Coordinates of C-alpha atoms in Angstrom, one line a residue:
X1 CA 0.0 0.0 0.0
X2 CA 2.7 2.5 0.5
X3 CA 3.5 2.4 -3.4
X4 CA -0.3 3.2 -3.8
X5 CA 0.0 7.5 -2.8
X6 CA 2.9 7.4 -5.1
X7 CA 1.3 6.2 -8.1
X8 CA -2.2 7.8 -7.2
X9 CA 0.0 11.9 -7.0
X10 CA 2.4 10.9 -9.7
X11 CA -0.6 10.2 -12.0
X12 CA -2.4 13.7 -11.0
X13 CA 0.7 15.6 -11.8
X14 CA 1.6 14.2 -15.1
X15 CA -1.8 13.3 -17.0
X16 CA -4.2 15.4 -14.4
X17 CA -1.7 18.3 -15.8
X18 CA -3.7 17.6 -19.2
X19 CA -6.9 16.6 -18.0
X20 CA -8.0 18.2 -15.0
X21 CA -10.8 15.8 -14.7
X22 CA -8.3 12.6 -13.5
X23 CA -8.1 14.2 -10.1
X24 CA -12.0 13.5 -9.7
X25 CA -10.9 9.6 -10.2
X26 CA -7.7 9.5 -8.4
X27 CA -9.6 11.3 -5.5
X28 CA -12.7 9.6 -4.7
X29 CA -11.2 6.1 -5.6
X30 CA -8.1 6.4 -4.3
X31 CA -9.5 7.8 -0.8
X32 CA -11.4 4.3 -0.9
X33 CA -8.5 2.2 -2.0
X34 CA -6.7 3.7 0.2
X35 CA -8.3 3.2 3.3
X36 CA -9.5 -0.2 2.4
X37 CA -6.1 -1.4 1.8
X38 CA -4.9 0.1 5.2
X39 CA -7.3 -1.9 6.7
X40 CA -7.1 -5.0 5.1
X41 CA -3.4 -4.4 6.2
X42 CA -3.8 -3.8 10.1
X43 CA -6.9 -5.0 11.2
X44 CA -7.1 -2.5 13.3
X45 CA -8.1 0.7 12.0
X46 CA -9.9 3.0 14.1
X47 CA -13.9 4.0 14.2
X48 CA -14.6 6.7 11.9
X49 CA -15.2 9.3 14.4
X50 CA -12.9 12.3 13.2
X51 CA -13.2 16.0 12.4
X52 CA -13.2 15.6 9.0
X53 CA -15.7 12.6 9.1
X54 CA -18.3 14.9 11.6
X55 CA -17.7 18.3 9.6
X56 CA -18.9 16.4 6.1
X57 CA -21.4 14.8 7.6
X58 CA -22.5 17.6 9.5
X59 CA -22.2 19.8 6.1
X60 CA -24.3 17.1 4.1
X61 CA -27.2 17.3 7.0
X62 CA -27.2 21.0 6.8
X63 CA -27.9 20.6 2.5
X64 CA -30.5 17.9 3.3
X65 CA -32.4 20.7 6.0
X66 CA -31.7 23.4 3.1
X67 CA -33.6 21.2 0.5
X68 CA -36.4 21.2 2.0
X69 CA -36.9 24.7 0.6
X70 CA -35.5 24.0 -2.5
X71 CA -37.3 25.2 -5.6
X72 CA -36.4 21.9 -7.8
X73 CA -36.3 19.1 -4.8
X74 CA -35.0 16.3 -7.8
X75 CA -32.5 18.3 -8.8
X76 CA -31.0 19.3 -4.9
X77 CA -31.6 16.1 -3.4
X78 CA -29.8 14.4 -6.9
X79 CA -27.2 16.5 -6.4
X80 CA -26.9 16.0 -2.3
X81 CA -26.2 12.3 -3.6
X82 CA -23.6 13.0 -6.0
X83 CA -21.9 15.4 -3.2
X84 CA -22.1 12.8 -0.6
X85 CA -19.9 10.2 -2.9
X86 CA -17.2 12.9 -3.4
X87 CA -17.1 14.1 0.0
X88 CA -17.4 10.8 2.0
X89 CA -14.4 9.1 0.0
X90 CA -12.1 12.4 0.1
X91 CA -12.1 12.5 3.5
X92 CA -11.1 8.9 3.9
X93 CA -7.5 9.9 3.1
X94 CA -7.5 12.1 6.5
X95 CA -7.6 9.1 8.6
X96 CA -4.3 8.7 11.0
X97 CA -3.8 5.4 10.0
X98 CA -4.0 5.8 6.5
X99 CA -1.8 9.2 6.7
X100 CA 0.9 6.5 8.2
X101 CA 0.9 4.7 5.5
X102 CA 2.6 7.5 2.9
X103 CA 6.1 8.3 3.4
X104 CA 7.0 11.6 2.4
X105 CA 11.0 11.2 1.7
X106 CA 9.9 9.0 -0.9
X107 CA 6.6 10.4 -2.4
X108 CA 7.6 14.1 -2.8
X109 CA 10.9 13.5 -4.9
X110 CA 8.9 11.5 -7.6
X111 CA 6.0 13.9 -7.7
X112 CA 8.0 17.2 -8.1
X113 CA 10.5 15.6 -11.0
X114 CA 7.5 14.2 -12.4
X115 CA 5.7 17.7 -12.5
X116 CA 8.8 19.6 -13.8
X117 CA 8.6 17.2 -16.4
X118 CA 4.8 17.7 -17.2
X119 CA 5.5 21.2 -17.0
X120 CA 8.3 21.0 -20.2
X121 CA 6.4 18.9 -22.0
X122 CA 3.1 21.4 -21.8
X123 CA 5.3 24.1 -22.8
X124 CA 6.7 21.8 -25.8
X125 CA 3.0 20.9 -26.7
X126 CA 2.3 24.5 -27.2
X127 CA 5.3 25.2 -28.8
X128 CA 4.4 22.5 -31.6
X129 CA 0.8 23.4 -31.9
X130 CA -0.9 21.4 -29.5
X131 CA -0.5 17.8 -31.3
X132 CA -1.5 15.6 -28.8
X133 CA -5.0 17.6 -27.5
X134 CA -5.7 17.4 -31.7
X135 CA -4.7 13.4 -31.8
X136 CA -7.0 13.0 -28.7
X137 CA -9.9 15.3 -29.5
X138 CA -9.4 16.0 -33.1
X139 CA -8.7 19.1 -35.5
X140 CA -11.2 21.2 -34.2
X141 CA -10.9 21.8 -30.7
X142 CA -9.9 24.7 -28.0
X143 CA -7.6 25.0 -26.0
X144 CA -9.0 25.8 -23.1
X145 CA -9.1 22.0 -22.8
X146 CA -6.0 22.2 -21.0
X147 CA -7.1 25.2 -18.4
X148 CA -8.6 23.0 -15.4
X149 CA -5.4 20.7 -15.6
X150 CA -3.3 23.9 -15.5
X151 CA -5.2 25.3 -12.8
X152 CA -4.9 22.2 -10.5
X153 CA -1.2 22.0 -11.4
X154 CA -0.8 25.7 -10.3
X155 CA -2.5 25.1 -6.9
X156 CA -0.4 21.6 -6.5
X157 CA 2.6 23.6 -7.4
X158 CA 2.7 24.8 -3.6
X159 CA 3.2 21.5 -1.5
X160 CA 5.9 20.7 -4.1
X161 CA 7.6 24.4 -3.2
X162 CA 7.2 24.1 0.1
X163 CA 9.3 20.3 0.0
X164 CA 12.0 21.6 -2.4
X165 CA 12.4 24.9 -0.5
X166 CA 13.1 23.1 2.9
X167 CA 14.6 20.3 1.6
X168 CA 17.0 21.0 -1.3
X169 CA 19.1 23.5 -2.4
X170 CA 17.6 26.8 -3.3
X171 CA 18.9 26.6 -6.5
X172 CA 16.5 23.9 -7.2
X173 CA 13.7 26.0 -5.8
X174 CA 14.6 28.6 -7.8
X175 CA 14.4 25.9 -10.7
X176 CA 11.1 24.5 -9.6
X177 CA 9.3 28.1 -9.6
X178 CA 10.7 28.8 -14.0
X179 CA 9.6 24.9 -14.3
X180 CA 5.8 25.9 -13.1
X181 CA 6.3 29.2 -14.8
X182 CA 5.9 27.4 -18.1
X183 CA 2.2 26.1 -18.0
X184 CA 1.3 28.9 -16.0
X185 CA 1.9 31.8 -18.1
X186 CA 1.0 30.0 -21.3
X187 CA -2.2 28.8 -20.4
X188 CA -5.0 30.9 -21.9
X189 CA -6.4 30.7 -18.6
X190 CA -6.2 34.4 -16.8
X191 CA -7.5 32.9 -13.7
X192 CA -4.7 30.6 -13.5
X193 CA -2.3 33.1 -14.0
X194 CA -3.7 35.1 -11.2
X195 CA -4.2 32.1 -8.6
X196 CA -0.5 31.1 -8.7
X197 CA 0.8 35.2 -8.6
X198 CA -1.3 35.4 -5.9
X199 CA -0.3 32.5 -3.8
X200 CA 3.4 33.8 -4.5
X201 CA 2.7 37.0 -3.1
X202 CA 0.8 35.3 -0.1
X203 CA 3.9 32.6 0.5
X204 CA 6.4 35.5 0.3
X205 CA 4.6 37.4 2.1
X206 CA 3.5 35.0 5.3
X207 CA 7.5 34.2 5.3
X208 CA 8.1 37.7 7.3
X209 CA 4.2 37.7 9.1
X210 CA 2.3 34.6 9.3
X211 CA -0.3 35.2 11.8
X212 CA -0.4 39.2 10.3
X213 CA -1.1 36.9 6.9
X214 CA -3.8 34.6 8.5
X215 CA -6.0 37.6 9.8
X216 CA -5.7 39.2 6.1
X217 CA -6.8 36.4 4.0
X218 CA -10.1 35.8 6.7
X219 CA -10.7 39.8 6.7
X220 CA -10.8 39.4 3.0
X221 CA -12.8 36.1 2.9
X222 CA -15.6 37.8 5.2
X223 CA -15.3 41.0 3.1
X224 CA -16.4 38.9 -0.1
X225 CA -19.8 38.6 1.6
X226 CA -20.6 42.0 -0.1
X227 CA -19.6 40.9 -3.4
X228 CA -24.1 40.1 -4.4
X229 CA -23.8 44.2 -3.8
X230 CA -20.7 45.1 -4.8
X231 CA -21.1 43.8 -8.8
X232 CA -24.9 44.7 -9.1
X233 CA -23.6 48.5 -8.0
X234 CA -20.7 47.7 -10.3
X235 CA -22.7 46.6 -13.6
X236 CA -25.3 49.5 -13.0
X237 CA -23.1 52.7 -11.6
X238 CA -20.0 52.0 -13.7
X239 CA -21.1 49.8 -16.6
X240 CA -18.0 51.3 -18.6
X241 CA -15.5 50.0 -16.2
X242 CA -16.8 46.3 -17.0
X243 CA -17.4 47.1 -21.1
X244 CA -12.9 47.4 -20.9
X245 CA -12.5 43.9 -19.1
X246 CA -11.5 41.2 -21.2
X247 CA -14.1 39.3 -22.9
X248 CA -14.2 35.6 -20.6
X249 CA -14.4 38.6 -17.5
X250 CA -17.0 40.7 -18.6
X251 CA -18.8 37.4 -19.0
X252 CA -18.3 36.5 -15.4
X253 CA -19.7 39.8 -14.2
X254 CA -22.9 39.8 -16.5
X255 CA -23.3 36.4 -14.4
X256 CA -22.6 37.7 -11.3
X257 CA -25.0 40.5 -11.8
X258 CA -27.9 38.3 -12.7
X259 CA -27.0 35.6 -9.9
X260 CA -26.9 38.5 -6.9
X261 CA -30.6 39.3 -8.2
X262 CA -31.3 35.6 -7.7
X263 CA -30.0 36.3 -4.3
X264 CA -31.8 39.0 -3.0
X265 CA -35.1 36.7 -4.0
X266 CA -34.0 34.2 -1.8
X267 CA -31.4 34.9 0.3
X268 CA -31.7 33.0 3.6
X269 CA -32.5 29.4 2.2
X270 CA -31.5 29.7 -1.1
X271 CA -32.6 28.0 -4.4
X272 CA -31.4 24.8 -3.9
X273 CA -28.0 23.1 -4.3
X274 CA -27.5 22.5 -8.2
X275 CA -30.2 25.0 -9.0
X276 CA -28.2 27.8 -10.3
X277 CA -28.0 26.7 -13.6
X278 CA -32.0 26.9 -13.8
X279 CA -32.4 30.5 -12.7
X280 CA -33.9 33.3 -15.0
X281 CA -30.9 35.8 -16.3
X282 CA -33.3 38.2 -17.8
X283 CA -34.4 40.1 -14.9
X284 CA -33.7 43.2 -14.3
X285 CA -30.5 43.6 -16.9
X286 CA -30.9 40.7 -19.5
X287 CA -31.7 43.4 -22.1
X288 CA -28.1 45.0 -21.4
X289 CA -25.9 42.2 -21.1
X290 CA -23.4 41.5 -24.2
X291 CA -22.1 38.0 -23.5
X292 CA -25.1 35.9 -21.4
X293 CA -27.5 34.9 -23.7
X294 CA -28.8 31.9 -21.9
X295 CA -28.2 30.7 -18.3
X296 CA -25.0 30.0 -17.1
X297 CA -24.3 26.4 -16.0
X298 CA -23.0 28.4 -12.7
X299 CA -22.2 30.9 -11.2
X300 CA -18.5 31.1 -11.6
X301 CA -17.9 32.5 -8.2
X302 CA -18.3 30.1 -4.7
X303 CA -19.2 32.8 -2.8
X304 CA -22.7 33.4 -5.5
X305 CA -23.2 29.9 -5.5
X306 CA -22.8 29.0 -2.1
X307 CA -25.5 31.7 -1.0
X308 CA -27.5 31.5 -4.3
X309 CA -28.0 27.5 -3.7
X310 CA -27.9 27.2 -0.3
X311 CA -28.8 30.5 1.1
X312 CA -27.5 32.4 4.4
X313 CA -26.3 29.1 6.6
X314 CA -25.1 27.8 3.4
X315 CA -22.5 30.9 3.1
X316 CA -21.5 30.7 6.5
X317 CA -20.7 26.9 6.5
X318 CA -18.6 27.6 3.6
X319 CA -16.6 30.4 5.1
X320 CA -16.7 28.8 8.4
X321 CA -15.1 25.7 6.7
X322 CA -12.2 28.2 4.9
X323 CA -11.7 29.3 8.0
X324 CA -11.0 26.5 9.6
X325 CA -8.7 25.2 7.4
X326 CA -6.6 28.4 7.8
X327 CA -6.3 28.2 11.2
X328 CA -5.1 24.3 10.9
X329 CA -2.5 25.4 8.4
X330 CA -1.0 27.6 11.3
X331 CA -0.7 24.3 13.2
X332 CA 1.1 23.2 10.2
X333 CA 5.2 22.6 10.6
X334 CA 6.8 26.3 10.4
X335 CA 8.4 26.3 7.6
X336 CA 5.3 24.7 5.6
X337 CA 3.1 27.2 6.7
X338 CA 3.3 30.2 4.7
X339 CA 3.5 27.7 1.2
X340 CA 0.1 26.4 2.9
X341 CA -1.3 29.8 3.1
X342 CA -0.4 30.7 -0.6
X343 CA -2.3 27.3 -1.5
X344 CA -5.3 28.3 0.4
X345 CA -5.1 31.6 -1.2
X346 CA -4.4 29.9 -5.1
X347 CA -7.5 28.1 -4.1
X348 CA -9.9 30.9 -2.9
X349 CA -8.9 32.9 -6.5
X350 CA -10.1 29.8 -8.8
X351 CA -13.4 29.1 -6.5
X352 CA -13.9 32.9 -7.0
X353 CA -13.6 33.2 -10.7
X354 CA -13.3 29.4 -12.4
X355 CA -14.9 26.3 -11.5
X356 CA -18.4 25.3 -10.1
X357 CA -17.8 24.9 -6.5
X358 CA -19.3 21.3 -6.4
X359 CA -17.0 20.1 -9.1
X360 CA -15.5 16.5 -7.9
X361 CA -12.3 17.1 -9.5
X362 CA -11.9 20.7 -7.4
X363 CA -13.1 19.2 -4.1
X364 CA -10.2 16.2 -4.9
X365 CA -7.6 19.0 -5.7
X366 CA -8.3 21.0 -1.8
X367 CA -7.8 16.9 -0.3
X368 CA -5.2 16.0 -2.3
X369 CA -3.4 19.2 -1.2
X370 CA -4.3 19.5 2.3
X371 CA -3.3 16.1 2.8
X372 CA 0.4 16.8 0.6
X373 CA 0.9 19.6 3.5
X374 CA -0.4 17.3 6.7
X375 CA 2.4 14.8 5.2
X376 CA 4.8 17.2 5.0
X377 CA 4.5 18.8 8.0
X378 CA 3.7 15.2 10.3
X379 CA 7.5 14.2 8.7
X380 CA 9.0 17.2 10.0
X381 CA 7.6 17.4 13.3
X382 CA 8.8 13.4 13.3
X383 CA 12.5 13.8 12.2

């Protein structure tokens, strides 16, 4: 079993680099597998009572009260399913005994060759024309195909910087930071670009002020609260500022500005988890927008979807669960810590901008990463 982690993060950095959606496989299976093995192993793995266990099982009840006031019940309680096979497995991987099974000194010297490789051979795929995304998806195709692989690899990039910064020679950090460079900057993906700048700043940053760092990335999480206001004042007050932004952005806001209506309809129970997608875009600006012409499949922002779907308590699970896992990161090893806060920050900028929030692939990129730094860190606080 303790080749098993190996395989399972050498696989998401190499082939999840080119399609994103293998972390969705290699995290709900693998949580399974995982902990399956380690108890076929020992016999003796513990009860599943754990904070991770209670806080998605607690966050699943919370959903199955909220749909009760959903406006599609099929569609919520559907999707309450789906969320509890993605949650339930991810959170497997927390348990001690299966943490003990992966050895850090071995894992994290595979994973970060392996990604400097994926990382030359993106760059050499775009240098050539992209011949492998049109012998896999043929002639006509876009290249945005890549952008959720890039995006994960951006994120994943930290644990990887925080292991060759403590444990190799700066040179190679300094290395491993061009290598990531690559698929970063030429991804046509802007939100990529500005989740990994952003977690650099943060890391660099948090190096001179950690707990200065922690209270600024919560003040700004619980500022976000007033985005619903922010854009609709934004898209009404200053409608020039958003005609200059680039094309995939001034989509973004049209949806925001439509999905903060939906939210001051319902805003203490929501519409119903996985309802988003179903909610009217005409009212009160559909007339004026330029890009949304039907409904967007979501909101493109966490924050809008978590109060859009799930209302009030919904928000405030979601923050309260950010939150949380910033405080653990200070708990974190010390010299892991500010790596783990630029993560958490890489992570906030592509839930704000990017992905839906319920994505299984996204949920398996915050385990897989959480659980890189809980490795890192238990080796450290070991040797």
């Amino acid at each position: 079993m303790r080749l098993f982690p190996i395989i399972l993060y050498l696989i998401a950095v190499t082939l999840g680099t080119f399609s994103g959606g293998t972390w969705a496989a290699l995290g709900i299976a693998g949580g399974g597998i995982l902990f399956l093995g380690t108890w076929l192993k020992e016999r003796r793995l513990a009860p599943l009572y754990m904070p991770y266990m209670i806080a998605v099982l607690g966050t699943l009840a919370a959903i199955a009260l909220l749909n009760l006031a959903a406006s599609n019940p099929a569609i919520s309680w559907h999707m309450l399913l789906q969320e509890a096979t993605i949650m339930l497995p991810l959170a497997l991987f927390f348990h001690p005994r299966v943490i003990a099974q992966v050895e850090p000194p071995k894992l994290f010297p595979v994973i970060t060759l392996a990604a400097s490789v994926a990382a030359i051979a993106y760059g050499l795929e775009c240098a050539l024309g992209y011949p492998m995304l049109h012998g896999v998806k043929g002639a006509i195709v876009e290249y945005t195909e890549y952008n959720r692989g890039i995006s994960y690899l951006a994120v994943f990039a930290f644990p990887m910087m925080a292991y060759v910064w403590v444990c190799q020679p700066r040179w190679r950090f300094a290395v491993f930071i061009l290598l990531m460079l690559i698929p970063v900057m030429l991804t046509e993906s802007r939100a990529t670009r500005m989740a990994f700048i952003a977690g650099l700043a943060v890391t660099a940053l948090a190096h001179y002020a950690p707990k200065l760092m922690q209270r600024g990335l919560i003040a700004v999480l619980v500022a976000l609260i007033t985005m619903p206001f922010v854009v609709t004042h934004l898209f009404t007050e200053h409608p020039q500022w958003v005609e200059r932004l680039p094309m995939s952005w001034h989509h973004r806001v049209e949806i925001w500005d439509y999905m903060s209506y939906r939210i001051f309809e319902r805003p203490w129970f929501g519409w119903g988890i996985g309802s988003s997608h179903l909610l009217s875009f005409e009212q009160p600006h559909g007339q004026l927008y330029q890009m949304v012409h039907t409904a967007a499949s979501h909101p493109h922002n966490a924050i809008l979807q978590l109060w859009v779907e799930t209302g009030l308590p919904g928000l405030i699970i979601g923050i309260a669960a950010a939150i949380a896992v910033l405080r653990n990161i200070a708990r974190l090893a010390a010299p892991y810590v500010p790596f783990a806060m630029g993560a958490w920050a890489a992570c906030l900028c592509i839930s704000l901008v990017a992905y839906s929030f319920w994505d299984d692939s996204l949920f398996a990129l915050f385990a897989l990463t959480s659980l890189a730094f809980i490795l890192l860190s238990n080796h450290a606080k070991q040797s």
